[in-house]
Amino acid sequence: MGMGFDKETFKKSVLFNMKNVFRRTVDEATKEQMYQAVAYAVKDVIIDEWIATHKEYEKQDVKTLYYLSMEFLMGRALGNNIINIMAQPEVKEVLDELGFDLNAIEDQEPDPALGNGGLGRLAACFLDSLATLGYPAYGCGIRYRYGMFKQKIENGYQLEVPDDWLKNGYPFEIRRAEYATEVKFGGYVNTVWENGKERFVQEGYQSVRAVPYDMPIVGYGNNVVNTLRIWDAEAINTFSLDSFDKGDYQKAVEQQNLAKTIVEVLYPNDNHYAGKELRLKQQYFFISASVQRAVKKYMEAHEDIHKFYEKTVFQLNDTHPTVAVPELMRILLDEYGLGWDEAWEITTKTCAYTNHTIMSEALEKWPIELFSRLLPRIYQIVEEINRRFQLTIMEMYPGNQDKVKSMAIIYDGQVRMANLAIVGGFSVNGVARLHTEILKNQELKDFYQMMPDKFNNKTNGITQRRFLLHGNPLLADWVTKKIGKDWIVDLPHIHRLAVYAEDPKCQQEFMDIKYQNKVRLADYIREHNGIEIDPRSIFDVQVKRLHEYKRQLLNILHVMYLYNQLKDNPNLEMVPRTFIFGAKAAAGYKRAKLTIKLINAVAEVINNDRSINGKIKVVFIEDYKVSNAEIIFAAADVSEQISTASKEASGTGNMKFMLNGALTLGTMDGANVEIVEEVGSDYAFIFGMTSDEVIRYEKEGGYDPMEIFNQDYEIRRVLMQLINGYYSPEDPELFRDIYNSLLNTISSDRADTYFILKDFKSYAEARSRIASAYQDEAWWAKAAILNVASSGKFTSDRTITEYVNDIWHLSKVKVELEE
Ligand code: Z57
């Protein structure tokens, strides 16, 4: 932009912050101090736009989105903010003049990792797109003291290390004590009579003070700055710690502990529900605070609470924020004195729900006992919602107990959060076309039949500003040179690249850039893992959370199979391949952690076997996170998207790879289906069962992995190597559990739940097609360029535009800065 951005002013600001914060000059400063000083100087620039944006929102009395999410996996802010205020060249020059390298300074920032994986990163991409498109929106979440753990690999095992991201303070956040509010837990509900009406009040409760911290979300080059509001918990000291009354003292201590524990740490589970009481406390804590604040803000500018939904929409990111439904009801009923029907109308016109998974172990169901003890008034309201909804079911389907059984909100002693989210809102959406169809025809069939109009699809997307412009500057510059910079805010323009796909010179340029990015990743891996890899080999990459359904096991079993082939025939012609993994396993997920150990054990043997001439290398990248993801995507040739069909709701890594010119090796699952549709099936490698086949086997049975084991020697040999000490001579039994999971019905109700053996042959065949294809460099370059050119659909700008048009109905705002 430069318009408002002045280099000299900026430099002065850096020097001023260095002096003011650290009492130092630039010559004395460490890189970490320089990072902080630069971050504060960038914040100075942002603040004016932030204020201007919110002035405009107030002036235009805009409708506002509240994106309610337990997770925001933001990644580093500094580099992204510099890009979005369009000051990158200038900031880089200033730093050069001061003797610092911008990349090295950006590297000082800890990754704010307030999320697990896809769901949290999607929320972060959405915030970027909302600001860039100029839509009024808040992200609302929790300011976890410790985010996603740091992963260390020791002796091949994952170790979890606390992520103390706030240790040195976080320059971009601002504490907003003026918006603090009280959140109440426990106690009991009392009925009082007030001018002839019954009123409910919670008594004997414990409470905490919710204090928001705001982070700026900077739109690209448009002066719009939205807010990520994350809540911290502080103790309320209505009771005194030096009290002589034992009861008061006890209560004061308890409330202090509650405040401390509630925001202490992010639960490190992805696609898995653990059912811990503290998790429900976290949910109600940030929801109550966010909803209270949204109502207050609305009433500061409006008279009539009945029209709340005209100016407010709550998007529930999965079921985790579903207590927003009864919490809004509570506020309307108990604090504004509305009747049930009017409160219900407002609530159901305000809330909308996104489903992100069909994995049954991710379904949130709270025991009534726990739920009602922690949230007594909220539970009463949920009971009444359920009572009325069951009446509706029985009216529509008289005598049909199956319908009640599948759709009831309270059933079998549990509160089912998905059912509450569906009933309590006006929209239910899936996150890729296939996923939404499965919801409508399988998982949520009864709801779909009862309320078809609520259901809609919003295929996920990613922000090209972070995952190409910031993460892959070489390719970004090349694209801009070829087709101009429209793609930055309008990704479908990237299709203009297609005309260069067959041009030999362009192919060469493209492959050179890919090569340089592979060198950058090889350097990173040498520095962080001490492993040497060949940038001329195929970089075959699977990075994502470790989960059985994502089938990292299929990948490593196939590597074991390839290695056997090479050992049988050392002269076998093979394109050198580097198999790169990156994955965190939930701390309590035993089999996932054992899979990490297996990958590292296989790597250890293969990487140290001189006889195979470096034809295969296996690398497990420690601590996969947003900041190194940017480097990994840029360097990938092959994108592994190999989930059991029907299990991966969408996937978003698949889109980041495509945008960076990697070819997809995948199943027809999630958004892979749409990726293949966009690029054409000639330029993606598809294998394995379809979701229909998987679902049919799951319903009707008839799959026996032992048959495959019996009949296929190669597969049998690989599986035997899991239990004969081939990769774990010191403990041959080490991988027994993995072996059992594939063959033994005792270890789970069905062996090979994720159809790994069933898909193995087809995967092996697809992988060999890839290896041959890579040898034709011109073809590969063309295919890679076509992937980049066809990625336009997968921008989160498109996803957000669809949410706005179909669900949120927001208006775009323009922000002009007074110079
Ligand atoms: C999570 O990361 C996802 C779904 C969940 O229910 C939970 Br809990 C965590 C992921 C899906 O697994 C991905 O397929 C999807 O792309 C992503 O959410 C964003 O929608």
Coordinates of C-alpha atoms and ligand atoms in Angstrom, one line a residue, residues 117-119 122 270-272 318 320 356-357 362 431 460 549-550 648-652, ligand 1:
G117 CA -5.7 -29.3 13.5
G118 CA -8.1 -28.8 10.6
L119 CA -11.0 -27.4 12.6
L122 CA -10.2 -23.4 9.3
D270 CA -8.6 -33.9 17.3
N271 CA -11.8 -35.7 16.2
H272 CA -12.2 -37.3 19.6
D318 CA -18.8 -27.9 15.6
H320 CA -18.2 -27.5 21.1
H356 CA -17.0 -31.3 10.9
T357 CA -17.0 -35.0 11.3
A362 CA -16.1 -37.3 18.2
V431 CA -17.8 -29.0 5.0
N460 CA -14.0 -25.7 3.1
Y549 CA -8.7 -43.0 9.9
K550 CA -6.1 -40.8 8.2
E648 CA -12.4 -37.3 6.3
A649 CA -15.1 -34.7 6.3
S650 CA -13.2 -32.3 4.0
G651 CA -9.5 -32.0 4.7
T652 CA -7.8 -28.6 4.1
Ligands
Z57_1 C1 -11.1 -31.4 13.4 O1 -9.9 -30.9 13.1 C2 -12.0 -31.8 12.4 C3 -13.2 -32.2 12.7 C4 -13.6 -32.4 14.0 O2 -14.8 -32.8 14.4 C5 -12.7 -32.1 15.0 BR1 -13.2 -32.2 16.8 C6 -11.5 -31.6 14.7 C7 -11.6 -31.5 11.0 C8 -12.0 -32.6 10.0 O3 -11.4 -33.8 10.4 C9 -11.4 -32.3 8.6 O4 -11.8 -33.2 7.7 C10 -12.0 -30.9 8.2 O5 -11.3 -30.5 7.0 C11 -11.7 -29.9 9.3 O6 -12.2 -30.3 10.5 C12 -12.3 -28.5 9.0 O7 -13.6 -28.6 8.6

